[in-house]
PDB file of C-alpha atoms in Angstrom:
ATOM      1  CA  UNK H 797       0.000   0.000   0.000  1.00  0.00           C
ATOM      2  CA  UNK H 798       2.874   2.393   0.758  1.00  0.00           C
ATOM      3  CA  UNK H 799       6.019   2.978  -1.262  1.00  0.00           C
ATOM      4  CA  UNK H 800       9.375   1.517  -0.325  1.00  0.00           C
ATOM      5  CA  UNK H 801      10.531   5.003   0.665  1.00  0.00           C
ATOM      6  CA  UNK H 802       7.527   5.429   2.993  1.00  0.00           C
ATOM      7  CA  UNK H 803       8.192   2.062   4.599  1.00  0.00           C
ATOM      8  CA  UNK H 804      11.832   3.026   5.160  1.00  0.00           C
ATOM      9  CA  UNK H 805      10.658   6.222   6.881  1.00  0.00           C
ATOM     10  CA  UNK H 806       8.322   4.222   9.125  1.00  0.00           C
ATOM     11  CA  UNK H 807      11.143   1.776   9.884  1.00  0.00           C
ATOM     12  CA  UNK H 808      13.417   4.689  10.775  1.00  0.00           C
ATOM     13  CA  UNK H 809      10.825   5.828  13.324  1.00  0.00           C
ATOM     14  CA  UNK H 810      10.229   2.310  14.640  1.00  0.00           C
ATOM     15  CA  UNK H 811      13.979   1.999  15.285  1.00  0.00           C
ATOM     16  CA  UNK H 812      13.739   4.813  17.842  1.00  0.00           C
ATOM     17  CA  UNK H 813      11.855   2.530  20.238  1.00  0.00           C
ATOM     18  CA  UNK H 814      12.606  -0.788  21.946  1.00  0.00           C
ATOM     19  CA  UNK H 815      11.784  -3.712  19.669  1.00  0.00           C
ATOM     20  CA  UNK H 816       8.848  -4.771  21.844  1.00  0.00           C
ATOM     21  CA  UNK H 817       7.329  -1.266  21.647  1.00  0.00           C
ATOM     22  CA  UNK H 818       7.225  -0.581  17.915  1.00  0.00           C
ATOM     23  CA  UNK H 819       3.587   0.547  18.256  1.00  0.00           C
ATOM     24  CA  UNK H 820       5.063   3.714  19.780  1.00  0.00           C
ATOM     25  CA  UNK H 821       5.766   4.811  16.198  1.00  0.00           C
ATOM     26  CA  UNK H 822       2.047   4.858  15.333  1.00  0.00           C
ATOM     27  CA  UNK H 823       1.816   8.656  15.086  1.00  0.00           C
ATOM     28  CA  UNK H 824       4.840   8.843  12.806  1.00  0.00           C
ATOM     29  CA  UNK H 825       3.516   5.959  10.691  1.00  0.00           C
ATOM     30  CA  UNK H 826       0.151   7.684  10.290  1.00  0.00           C
ATOM     31  CA  UNK H 827       1.900  10.910   9.275  1.00  0.00           C
ATOM     32  CA  UNK H 828       3.940   9.043   6.660  1.00  0.00           C
ATOM     33  CA  UNK H 829       0.836   7.308   5.305  1.00  0.00           C
ATOM     34  CA  UNK H 830      -1.074  10.593   5.151  1.00  0.00           C
ATOM     35  CA  UNK H 831       1.843  12.288   3.439  1.00  0.00           C
ATOM     36  CA  UNK H 832       1.891   9.654   0.737  1.00  0.00           C
ATOM     37  CA  UNK H 833      -1.823   9.023   0.256  1.00  0.00           C
ATOM     38  CA  UNK H 834      -3.154  12.478   1.139  1.00  0.00           C
ATOM     39  CA  UNK H 835      -5.339  11.257   3.990  1.00  0.00           C
ATOM     40  CA  UNK H 836      -5.579   8.370   6.443  1.00  0.00           C
ATOM     41  CA  UNK H 837      -8.059   5.986   4.856  1.00  0.00           C
ATOM     42  CA  UNK H 838      -9.469   2.962   6.697  1.00  0.00           C
ATOM     43  CA  UNK H 839      -7.171   0.817   4.548  1.00  0.00           C
ATOM     44  CA  UNK H 840      -4.167   2.925   5.575  1.00  0.00           C
ATOM     45  CA  UNK H 841      -5.103   2.553   9.252  1.00  0.00           C
ATOM     46  CA  UNK H 842      -5.356  -1.217   8.816  1.00  0.00           C
ATOM     47  CA  UNK H 843      -2.025  -1.277   7.006  1.00  0.00           C
ATOM     48  CA  UNK H 844      -0.326   0.687   9.808  1.00  0.00           C
ATOM     49  CA  UNK H 845      -1.912  -1.598  12.403  1.00  0.00           C
ATOM     50  CA  UNK H 846      -0.673  -4.716  10.622  1.00  0.00           C
ATOM     51  CA  UNK H 847       2.763  -3.207  10.005  1.00  0.00           C
ATOM     52  CA  UNK H 848       3.198  -2.253  13.662  1.00  0.00           C
ATOM     53  CA  UNK H 849       1.529  -5.378  15.028  1.00  0.00           C
ATOM     54  CA  UNK H 850      -1.235  -3.628  16.905  1.00  0.00           C
ATOM     55  CA  UNK H 851      -5.045  -3.698  16.897  1.00  0.00           C
ATOM     56  CA  UNK H 852      -6.649  -1.658  14.122  1.00  0.00           C
ATOM     57  CA  UNK H 853      -8.936   0.015  16.646  1.00  0.00           C
ATOM     58  CA  UNK H 854      -5.903   1.368  18.518  1.00  0.00           C
ATOM     59  CA  UNK H 855      -4.629   2.993  15.306  1.00  0.00           C
ATOM     60  CA  UNK H 856      -8.099   4.381  14.598  1.00  0.00           C
ATOM     61  CA  UNK H 857      -8.234   5.855  18.107  1.00  0.00           C
ATOM     62  CA  UNK H 858      -5.000   7.754  17.461  1.00  0.00           C
ATOM     63  CA  UNK H 859      -6.044   8.880  13.973  1.00  0.00           C
ATOM     64  CA  UNK H 860      -9.394  10.210  15.178  1.00  0.00           C
ATOM     65  CA  UNK H 861      -8.099  11.805  18.390  1.00  0.00           C
ATOM     66  CA  UNK H 862      -5.498  14.107  16.844  1.00  0.00           C
ATOM     67  CA  UNK H 863      -6.733  16.744  14.400  1.00  0.00           C
ATOM     68  CA  UNK H 864      -3.570  16.596  12.292  1.00  0.00           C
ATOM     69  CA  UNK H 865      -4.782  13.353  10.741  1.00  0.00           C
ATOM     70  CA  UNK H 866      -7.399  13.545   8.023  1.00  0.00           C
ATOM     71  CA  UNK H 867      -9.744  10.579   8.087  1.00  0.00           C
ATOM     72  CA  UNK H 868     -11.588  11.872   5.037  1.00  0.00           C
ATOM     73  CA  UNK H 869     -10.102  13.139   1.772  1.00  0.00           C
ATOM     74  CA  UNK H 870      -9.002  16.775   1.803  1.00  0.00           C
ATOM     75  CA  UNK H 871      -7.946  19.266  -0.830  1.00  0.00           C
ATOM     76  CA  UNK H 872      -4.402  19.621  -2.044  1.00  0.00           C
ATOM     77  CA  UNK H 873      -3.964  22.465   0.442  1.00  0.00           C
ATOM     78  CA  UNK H 874      -5.445  22.070   3.906  1.00  0.00           C
ATOM     79  CA  UNK H 875      -5.758  25.421   5.622  1.00  0.00           C
ATOM     80  CA  UNK H 876      -6.220  25.160   9.393  1.00  0.00           C
ATOM     81  CA  UNK H 877      -7.066  28.493  11.024  1.00  0.00           C
ATOM     82  CA  UNK H 878      -6.550  28.689  14.780  1.00  0.00           C
ATOM     83  CA  UNK H 879      -9.808  29.724  16.390  1.00  0.00           C
ATOM     84  CA  UNK H 880      -8.889  29.023  20.019  1.00  0.00           C
ATOM     85  CA  UNK H 881      -9.631  31.968  22.282  1.00  0.00           C
ATOM     86  CA  UNK H 882      -6.358  33.963  22.042  1.00  0.00           C
ATOM     87  CA  UNK H 883      -6.326  33.713  18.240  1.00  0.00           C
ATOM     88  CA  UNK H 884     -10.088  34.243  18.007  1.00  0.00           C
ATOM     89  CA  UNK H 885      -9.753  37.472  19.971  1.00  0.00           C
ATOM     90  CA  UNK H 886      -6.801  38.542  17.823  1.00  0.00           C
ATOM     91  CA  UNK H 887      -8.346  37.989  14.403  1.00  0.00           C
ATOM     92  CA  UNK H 888      -8.634  34.218  14.019  1.00  0.00           C
ATOM     93  CA  UNK H 889     -12.395  34.280  13.567  1.00  0.00           C
ATOM     94  CA  UNK H 890     -12.066  37.177  11.120  1.00  0.00           C
ATOM     95  CA  UNK H 891      -9.422  35.280   9.136  1.00  0.00           C
ATOM     96  CA  UNK H 892     -11.589  32.164   9.054  1.00  0.00           C
ATOM     97  CA  UNK H 893     -14.646  34.135   7.948  1.00  0.00           C
ATOM     98  CA  UNK H 894     -12.597  35.865   5.254  1.00  0.00           C
ATOM     99  CA  UNK H 895     -11.340  32.532   3.906  1.00  0.00           C
ATOM    100  CA  UNK H 896     -14.855  31.084   3.951  1.00  0.00           C
ATOM    101  CA  UNK H 897     -16.059  34.005   1.834  1.00  0.00           C
ATOM    102  CA  UNK H 898     -13.026  34.016  -0.467  1.00  0.00           C
ATOM    103  CA  UNK H 899     -13.049  30.257  -1.098  1.00  0.00           C
ATOM    104  CA  UNK H 900     -16.837  29.837  -1.052  1.00  0.00           C
ATOM    105  CA  UNK H 901     -16.701  27.008   1.489  1.00  0.00           C
ATOM    106  CA  UNK H 902     -17.275  26.511   5.198  1.00  0.00           C
ATOM    107  CA  UNK H 903     -15.091  24.737   7.723  1.00  0.00           C
ATOM    108  CA  UNK H 904     -14.653  21.042   6.905  1.00  0.00           C
ATOM    109  CA  UNK H 905     -15.455  21.604   3.248  1.00  0.00           C
ATOM    110  CA  UNK H 906     -13.331  21.410   0.109  1.00  0.00           C
ATOM    111  CA  UNK H 907     -13.478  23.698  -2.908  1.00  0.00           C
ATOM    112  CA  UNK H 908     -15.023  22.217  -6.065  1.00  0.00           C
ATOM    113  CA  UNK H 909     -11.626  22.205  -7.786  1.00  0.00           C
ATOM    114  CA  UNK H 910     -10.178  20.067  -4.986  1.00  0.00           C
ATOM    115  CA  UNK H 911      -7.467  22.586  -4.135  1.00  0.00           C
ATOM    116  CA  UNK H 912      -8.508  23.858  -0.692  1.00  0.00           C
ATOM    117  CA  UNK H 913      -9.979  22.371   2.456  1.00  0.00           C
ATOM    118  CA  UNK H 914     -10.701  24.752   5.321  1.00  0.00           C
ATOM    119  CA  UNK H 915     -10.422  23.552   8.913  1.00  0.00           C
ATOM    120  CA  UNK H 916     -10.594  25.061  12.355  1.00  0.00           C
ATOM    121  CA  UNK H 917      -7.281  24.387  14.040  1.00  0.00           C
ATOM    122  CA  UNK H 918      -6.481  23.808  17.670  1.00  0.00           C
ATOM    123  CA  UNK H 919      -3.909  25.887  19.509  1.00  0.00           C
ATOM    124  CA  UNK H 920      -0.734  26.108  17.464  1.00  0.00           C
ATOM    125  CA  UNK H 921       1.370  27.588  20.242  1.00  0.00           C
ATOM    126  CA  UNK H 922       1.904  30.924  18.527  1.00  0.00           C
ATOM    127  CA  UNK H 923      -0.671  33.160  20.217  1.00  0.00           C
ATOM    128  CA  UNK H 924       1.617  36.183  19.919  1.00  0.00           C
ATOM    129  CA  UNK H 925       1.549  35.797  16.123  1.00  0.00           C
ATOM    130  CA  UNK H 926      -2.251  35.667  15.881  1.00  0.00           C
ATOM    131  CA  UNK H 927      -4.076  35.084  13.780  1.00  0.00           C
ATOM    132  CA  UNK H 928      -2.149  31.989  12.760  1.00  0.00           C
ATOM    133  CA  UNK H 929      -2.827  29.089  10.459  1.00  0.00           C
ATOM    134  CA  UNK H 930      -1.152  25.932   9.222  1.00  0.00           C
ATOM    135  CA  UNK H 931      -0.923  24.873   5.604  1.00  0.00           C
ATOM    136  CA  UNK H 932      -0.861  21.082   5.193  1.00  0.00           C
ATOM    137  CA  UNK H 933       0.137  20.592   8.844  1.00  0.00           C
ATOM    138  CA  UNK H 934       3.620  21.895   8.036  1.00  0.00           C
ATOM    139  CA  UNK H 935       3.827  25.585   7.203  1.00  0.00           C
ATOM    140  CA  UNK H 936       2.912  28.061   9.945  1.00  0.00           C
ATOM    141  CA  UNK H 937       1.586  31.396   8.736  1.00  0.00           C
ATOM    142  CA  UNK H 938       1.487  34.319  11.172  1.00  0.00           C
ATOM    143  CA  UNK H 939      -0.321  37.671  11.408  1.00  0.00           C
ATOM    144  CA  UNK H 940      -2.749  36.669   8.662  1.00  0.00           C
ATOM    145  CA  UNK H 941      -4.309  39.908   7.459  1.00  0.00           C
ATOM    146  CA  UNK H 942      -6.696  39.852   4.510  1.00  0.00           C
ATOM    147  CA  UNK H 943      -3.828  40.965   2.250  1.00  0.00           C
ATOM    148  CA  UNK H 944      -1.619  38.115   3.471  1.00  0.00           C
ATOM    149  CA  UNK H 945      -4.480  35.646   3.036  1.00  0.00           C
ATOM    150  CA  UNK H 946      -5.038  36.899  -0.531  1.00  0.00           C
ATOM    151  CA  UNK H 947      -1.338  36.483  -1.322  1.00  0.00           C
ATOM    152  CA  UNK H 948      -1.249  32.998   0.211  1.00  0.00           C
ATOM    153  CA  UNK H 949      -4.299  31.797  -1.720  1.00  0.00           C
ATOM    154  CA  UNK H 950      -2.898  33.234  -4.954  1.00  0.00           C
ATOM    155  CA  UNK H 951       0.464  31.549  -4.371  1.00  0.00           C
ATOM    156  CA  UNK H 952      -1.120  28.199  -3.520  1.00  0.00           C
ATOM    157  CA  UNK H 953      -3.412  28.371  -6.553  1.00  0.00           C
ATOM    158  CA  UNK H 954      -0.401  28.901  -8.816  1.00  0.00           C
ATOM    159  CA  UNK H 955       1.372  25.936  -7.187  1.00  0.00           C
ATOM    160  CA  UNK H 956      -1.751  23.800  -7.494  1.00  0.00           C
ATOM    161  CA  UNK H 957      -2.144  24.648 -11.176  1.00  0.00           C
ATOM    162  CA  UNK H 958       1.539  23.944 -11.847  1.00  0.00           C
ATOM    163  CA  UNK H 959       1.307  20.316 -10.744  1.00  0.00           C
TER     164      UNK H 959
END
């Protein structure tokens, strides 16, 4: 189900733990699977469970507990806007509302072209940079004014069209 390179990355993470505790690499394995497939499908969860020798329900519990894992397909660019109280009070709700209007979708929806999924994010630990957001769980964006949001969407659209 996963490429040889993905399996090597999972093995690299498994090697960090005692041999009888390889299930400790479940979060890393889910991240690798999501990175390769684009989301954590039921088949991917079963694969990770089998690969790590653990019950599938235990993998599902991890995948559904943490909001960094997508258990449904998402757009090419997942935009997670922090709406926890400090960010909400410092423009997070405004940024989210602006993106909803600009993209024509609500939270937990994907644009018709499949490029963008909008999510509410949990605390990202950067309250002083509010409003903040994450792109694809990897790129933190700070002080997201409407102008910065416009520039980000434009840049991502050009990257999405290029591939």
